[in-house]
Amino acid sequence: MNADVLIIGGGIQGCATAYHLARQGASVVVLEKDYIARHASGVNAGGVRLLGRDMAEVPLSKASMEMWQTLSDDLGQDTGFRRQSMINIALDEADMETLRQRKAMMRCEGYTHERIISRDELREHLPHVNPDCVGGVTSDLDGYAIPYMATNAFRLAAERHGAQIVAGEEVLNLRRVGDSWLAQGTTTRFEADTVVNCAGAWADRIALMIGDNVPLSHAAPMLMITARMPHFAKPVVGAVSRQLSFKQFENGTVLIGGGAKGFADRANNRTRLDYSKLANAARTAVEFFPIMRRSAINRMWAGLEAYMPDNLPVIGPAVNATRAFHAFGFSAHGFQMGPVVGQVMADLVLNGQSSFVLDAFRIDRYDRKVL
Amino acid sequence: MFQSLRNPNDERVQLTVNGELIEAFVGQSVWSVMALNDQSITRRAALSAEARSAYCAMGVCFECMVEIDGFPNQQACLRRVSKGMVVTTQDITEMTEASDACV
Amino acid sequence: MPAFDCAIVGAGPAGMSAAIELAKRGARIAVLDRGRRAGGQIYRAVTDSPLPDTQVLGSDYTEGAALVAAFEQADATHFTQADVWHVGDDSRILFSRQGETHELHCREIVLCPGAMERPMPIPGWTLPGVMTAGSAQVMLKSDATVAEGAIFAGSGPLLYLIVAQYLRLGVPVAALVDTTPRSNYFDAAPMLPRALRRLPLLKKGLSLLREIRNAGVPFFRGASALQVLGDEHAIGLRFIAGGTSHEIGARTIFLHHGVQPNLNMTRAMDLEHQWNPEQLCWQVKSDAFGQTSVPHVSVAGDGAGIVGADGARAAGRLTALNILHRLGRLPRTDRDNAAAADLGALAAMAPFRAFIDRLYRPTKALRLPNVPTTLVCRCEEQSLAQLRAGFDQGARDPNALKMLTRCGMGPCQGRQCGHVLTELLSDWRGEPAEAVGYYRLRSPQRLLTLDELSRFHAVSAEAAE
């Protein structure tokens, strides 16, 4: 099977890249070893968040947030996106000080999308929050989407523009021969001018085939979803200094994340939960929102996600090969960036450059360091 | 109509079901107390708000979920009565708003 | 932290028998069960029934008291009122007890999840007042609660048993509406000669039916096209029998057409399963000793395929013998010698079981809904028509349909709709049930409040003893 561009990995980054490339006329094949959105892109918490981003990510994240607002219309497919704002709660004065320092730093960079809110405003937006909480920070454009729907929306739009999605096909071998990339899949051989590595928790293996070594690790962030409960929180909720993250969907169910990690068994393509850590997450949720004491968990699960040592993704060209590009290692906050990353990758592939500064995301940023 | 075959002299406790003060036998299931007192609607379905009641009485259908002492989603067939327990028909649909902050 | 040699989940006949055998040979065991006393569904409240006289329930029930007594004498740590909501193949078991969460470690696991009744998705089956025959049994045994003037509809020994028990107690019964199709008698006939080796069981069944007929309860045979009447509550049952349409008024209607393994625990563990074409249900794959596709996890009793209470006792003992061998407490030859009697007994029961299975095989018209508006998924209120629409949109397997429609995503986690969905998809795809599969399940296996989860304790085997 031949194509201009071979994308490895059918998560949101791979599908968004496929969409932007196909839309501009490139012939694209996406190889996915399981099925679309099987891992981090399908089982994440769906947060679409600009709030609290690392400075290096803010420009990309801001651009992506603009794209989310009209994404369902642009793709002709519902992504489940709801703009509900997001609030990170400050538990005490130390948290408020952290927020003030960050605000000063943001202002130096010219960013104004984060707004510190008082105790009163916090309670106005979240009447059920523990009254001991002293304030917080909010970003109005933020919200949530339904992970599987959003990833699938990119996939369907890409297919409409002629991209081919091949599921159940794992890349066993990848070589640069002359001007071509040759990939041996489980059942089929593929040939392309360009390869894009969007392989998530498996991206270090693909990077190695391309010729780039990268210190990627993987983990299994855990999630819980409750049975329907009375609506008590419209915004997406996080905390400044604690592992708290949840959102209540329109149907009344509440998805609780927070970053507690289970056991990632990458070799066997599966995860296992750590219930004592989930118990901690439950305690934290109840502490911040006493009303949640009475909520009932219906399902718990974990997804496999890739992490870089600095929790920043790898986005950019390969350093040890030509016509190869990477987009992976989003460290549990890549879902929101999917739309813009797709565009960046398409720009890199088609024009050799992006309008964004990508230095912080170079794949070789650890080459000079001793880990 | 549901009837009890128990010895009427067995020890009893008082509890409240949907605001009504009711006497039940010690150790009785919440579902059986509701059935015997003509309070058989355990919950409203979440989408249609249709009335539902116990179907299996052994914990596998989750139709008899009621609110007990403020906690929703309690299976009435599996819970036993206790003194002063407050039981209400569960009425949580997708439209339900939480009442004012409890703290 | 000290761990148990073996944890047994479920204290019905299989779990109790396994525990007795394991304890006898010195294994350190934990038994986890939801009840206040052991007994499971079949021997529920057999030692502390609120009924003034339990003799009316029959000797099959009262004889359970001896097993419960033997179990309670055995040297096992019995966690009563322990609601197990996760069993991991990493040997961790999570359960709720009195509002708190506990985690326990064990070398070997025996699952005895028992059986549940096969759902009967007829029009109106979600109306208040429609319950299962098993629920009538539970209410009678645990709470001495009965429904006067109820209709009993369906087929199978359990249905006839509860009607007979009601009659012995003097509880009026509106009607017995028997849905066993006439053709089943012909289909089962060739299996009768082998089944006759268990003549006493056959006689017991026949005497139940005679007892019901002699009591003068309206008895309709070969009934079909069942429909519950009522808007807010059941007010009666409409059906066809003997070529005419009947309507009988009743506020309580008990349905029953057989039992199937309670799958949630074995499915949530991702053990290998297979479709049983005789019993028309999924069952976990296991060997003669109940050992599953995960070697340190065994399954015994109806949860491994319907065998009845006697079969469950034998299966529990066999499972225990094999685990003793795995624990290094019993050489293989000793295990095999000790197992011979129970293996023989199970083999001897099989022809009778096959006969009963065939005779009371539920008809497709009652196993599967055939009115578009009938709900298949009671929790998320998904009707036959909605599922078909999802299928037509390309959701061809149970998990895809679940993602699309939320069917099976509610609190019962597919216990009520799972089998129905497998059979529906099998029909629509024109492929065997085996190819269709089942939902991928996740913990917890029952709703768990954040409050319960936040109170987390590890259980040490030494401290528990």
PDB file of N, CA, C and O in Angstrom, chain C residues 95-121:
ATOM      1  N   PHE C  95     -13.712  -5.543  48.739  1.00  0.00           N
ATOM      2  CA  PHE C  95     -15.109  -5.674  49.133  1.00  0.00           C
ATOM      3  C   PHE C  95     -15.530  -4.573  50.084  1.00  0.00           C
ATOM      4  O   PHE C  95     -14.705  -3.941  50.740  1.00  0.00           O
ATOM      5  N   SER C  96     -16.842  -4.362  50.113  1.00  0.00           N
ATOM      6  CA  SER C  96     -17.425  -3.372  51.013  1.00  0.00           C
ATOM      7  C   SER C  96     -18.068  -4.099  52.161  1.00  0.00           C
ATOM      8  O   SER C  96     -18.698  -5.147  51.971  1.00  0.00           O
ATOM      9  N   ARG C  97     -17.921  -3.538  53.340  1.00  0.00           N
ATOM     10  CA  ARG C  97     -18.547  -4.140  54.505  1.00  0.00           C
ATOM     11  C   ARG C  97     -18.873  -3.023  55.475  1.00  0.00           C
ATOM     12  O   ARG C  97     -17.995  -2.268  55.855  1.00  0.00           O
ATOM     13  N   GLN C  98     -20.129  -2.919  55.822  1.00  0.00           N
ATOM     14  CA  GLN C  98     -20.584  -1.891  56.754  1.00  0.00           C
ATOM     15  C   GLN C  98     -20.038  -0.506  56.397  1.00  0.00           C
ATOM     16  O   GLN C  98     -19.495   0.209  57.230  1.00  0.00           O
ATOM     17  N   GLY C  99     -20.154  -0.189  55.120  1.00  0.00           N
ATOM     18  CA  GLY C  99     -19.809   1.161  54.690  1.00  0.00           C
ATOM     19  C   GLY C  99     -18.329   1.442  54.525  1.00  0.00           C
ATOM     20  O   GLY C  99     -17.931   2.587  54.367  1.00  0.00           O
ATOM     21  N   GLU C 100     -17.489   0.402  54.595  1.00  0.00           N
ATOM     22  CA  GLU C 100     -16.055   0.617  54.430  1.00  0.00           C
ATOM     23  C   GLU C 100     -15.507  -0.362  53.393  1.00  0.00           C
ATOM     24  O   GLU C 100     -16.097  -1.402  53.131  1.00  0.00           O
ATOM     25  N   THR C 101     -14.344  -0.005  52.822  1.00  0.00           N
ATOM     26  CA  THR C 101     -13.726  -0.826  51.792  1.00  0.00           C
ATOM     27  C   THR C 101     -12.563  -1.622  52.377  1.00  0.00           C
ATOM     28  O   THR C 101     -11.797  -1.087  53.177  1.00  0.00           O
ATOM     29  N   HIS C 102     -12.461  -2.889  51.971  1.00  0.00           N
ATOM     30  CA  HIS C 102     -11.367  -3.736  52.448  1.00  0.00           C
ATOM     31  C   HIS C 102     -10.682  -4.404  51.259  1.00  0.00           C
ATOM     32  O   HIS C 102     -11.329  -4.772  50.296  1.00  0.00           O
ATOM     33  N   GLU C 103      -9.368  -4.566  51.385  1.00  0.00           N
ATOM     34  CA  GLU C 103      -8.609  -5.274  50.358  1.00  0.00           C
ATOM     35  C   GLU C 103      -7.944  -6.480  51.001  1.00  0.00           C
ATOM     36  O   GLU C 103      -7.306  -6.364  52.041  1.00  0.00           O
ATOM     37  N   LEU C 104      -8.111  -7.624  50.347  1.00  0.00           N
ATOM     38  CA  LEU C 104      -7.608  -8.879  50.908  1.00  0.00           C
ATOM     39  C   LEU C 104      -6.756  -9.584  49.850  1.00  0.00           C
ATOM     40  O   LEU C 104      -7.073  -9.531  48.661  1.00  0.00           O
ATOM     41  N   HIS C 105      -5.662 -10.234  50.275  1.00  0.00           N
ATOM     42  CA  HIS C 105      -4.799 -10.962  49.347  1.00  0.00           C
ATOM     43  C   HIS C 105      -4.928 -12.464  49.574  1.00  0.00           C
ATOM     44  O   HIS C 105      -5.084 -12.894  50.713  1.00  0.00           O
ATOM     45  N   CYS C 106      -4.832 -13.239  48.528  1.00  0.00           N
ATOM     46  CA  CYS C 106      -4.947 -14.692  48.673  1.00  0.00           C
ATOM     47  C   CYS C 106      -4.204 -15.371  47.536  1.00  0.00           C
ATOM     48  O   CYS C 106      -4.050 -14.806  46.463  1.00  0.00           O
ATOM     49  N   ARG C 107      -3.743 -16.594  47.800  1.00  0.00           N
ATOM     50  CA  ARG C 107      -3.019 -17.336  46.767  1.00  0.00           C
ATOM     51  C   ARG C 107      -3.966 -17.874  45.697  1.00  0.00           C
ATOM     52  O   ARG C 107      -3.668 -17.856  44.510  1.00  0.00           O
ATOM     53  N   GLU C 108      -5.062 -18.429  46.157  1.00  0.00           N
ATOM     54  CA  GLU C 108      -6.021 -19.053  45.248  1.00  0.00           C
ATOM     55  C   GLU C 108      -7.383 -18.384  45.437  1.00  0.00           C
ATOM     56  O   GLU C 108      -7.703 -17.924  46.539  1.00  0.00           O
ATOM     57  N   ILE C 109      -8.155 -18.371  44.372  1.00  0.00           N
ATOM     58  CA  ILE C 109      -9.485 -17.753  44.450  1.00  0.00           C
ATOM     59  C   ILE C 109     -10.525 -18.761  43.947  1.00  0.00           C
ATOM     60  O   ILE C 109     -10.308 -19.396  42.909  1.00  0.00           O
ATOM     61  N   VAL C 110     -11.601 -18.917  44.687  1.00  0.00           N
ATOM     62  CA  VAL C 110     -12.732 -19.706  44.194  1.00  0.00           C
ATOM     63  C   VAL C 110     -13.940 -18.779  44.072  1.00  0.00           C
ATOM     64  O   VAL C 110     -14.364 -18.169  45.049  1.00  0.00           O
ATOM     65  N   LEU C 111     -14.448 -18.676  42.863  1.00  0.00           N
ATOM     66  CA  LEU C 111     -15.633 -17.848  42.642  1.00  0.00           C
ATOM     67  C   LEU C 111     -16.878 -18.729  42.645  1.00  0.00           C
ATOM     68  O   LEU C 111     -16.929 -19.727  41.924  1.00  0.00           O
ATOM     69  N   CYS C 112     -17.844 -18.374  43.454  1.00  0.00           N
ATOM     70  CA  CYS C 112     -19.116 -19.105  43.504  1.00  0.00           C
ATOM     71  C   CYS C 112     -20.253 -18.093  43.372  1.00  0.00           C
ATOM     72  O   CYS C 112     -20.994 -17.859  44.329  1.00  0.00           O
ATOM     73  N   PRO C 113     -20.356 -17.473  42.194  1.00  0.00           N
ATOM     74  CA  PRO C 113     -21.326 -16.383  42.053  1.00  0.00           C
ATOM     75  C   PRO C 113     -22.765 -16.857  41.907  1.00  0.00           C
ATOM     76  O   PRO C 113     -23.685 -16.041  41.953  1.00  0.00           O
ATOM     77  N   GLY C 114     -22.964 -18.160  41.700  1.00  0.00           N
ATOM     78  CA  GLY C 114     -24.324 -18.674  41.638  1.00  0.00           C
ATOM     79  C   GLY C 114     -25.056 -18.306  40.364  1.00  0.00           C
ATOM     80  O   GLY C 114     -24.444 -17.914  39.358  1.00  0.00           O
ATOM     81  N   ALA C 115     -26.360 -18.422  40.442  1.00  0.00           N
ATOM     82  CA  ALA C 115     -27.196 -18.221  39.264  1.00  0.00           C
ATOM     83  C   ALA C 115     -28.098 -17.011  39.457  1.00  0.00           C
ATOM     84  O   ALA C 115     -28.266 -16.514  40.564  1.00  0.00           O
ATOM     85  N   MET C 116     -28.632 -16.531  38.367  1.00  0.00           N
ATOM     86  CA  MET C 116     -29.706 -15.537  38.423  1.00  0.00           C
ATOM     87  C   MET C 116     -30.760 -15.948  37.409  1.00  0.00           C
ATOM     88  O   MET C 116     -30.510 -16.777  36.534  1.00  0.00           O
ATOM     89  N   GLU C 117     -31.944 -15.387  37.537  1.00  0.00           N
ATOM     90  CA  GLU C 117     -33.000 -15.783  36.625  1.00  0.00           C
ATOM     91  C   GLU C 117     -32.830 -15.154  35.257  1.00  0.00           C
ATOM     92  O   GLU C 117     -32.385 -14.009  35.129  1.00  0.00           O
ATOM     93  N   ARG C 118     -33.192 -15.913  34.267  1.00  0.00           N
ATOM     94  CA  ARG C 118     -33.139 -15.403  32.903  1.00  0.00           C
ATOM     95  C   ARG C 118     -34.196 -14.302  32.744  1.00  0.00           C
ATOM     96  O   ARG C 118     -35.359 -14.529  33.053  1.00  0.00           O
ATOM     97  N   PRO C 119     -33.780 -13.127  32.304  1.00  0.00           N
ATOM     98  CA  PRO C 119     -34.756 -12.049  32.137  1.00  0.00           C
ATOM     99  C   PRO C 119     -35.826 -12.436  31.096  1.00  0.00           C
ATOM    100  O   PRO C 119     -35.546 -13.206  30.179  1.00  0.00           O
ATOM    101  N   MET C 120     -37.028 -11.914  31.274  1.00  0.00           N
ATOM    102  CA  MET C 120     -38.096 -12.203  30.316  1.00  0.00           C
ATOM    103  C   MET C 120     -38.641 -10.872  29.786  1.00  0.00           C
ATOM    104  O   MET C 120     -39.570 -10.297  30.349  1.00  0.00           O
ATOM    105  N   PRO C 121     -38.025 -10.354  28.692  1.00  0.00           N
ATOM    106  CA  PRO C 121     -38.368  -9.006  28.226  1.00  0.00           C
ATOM    107  C   PRO C 121     -39.668  -8.961  27.409  1.00  0.00           C
ATOM    108  O   PRO C 121     -39.663  -8.714  26.210  1.00  0.00           O
TER     109      PRO C 121
END
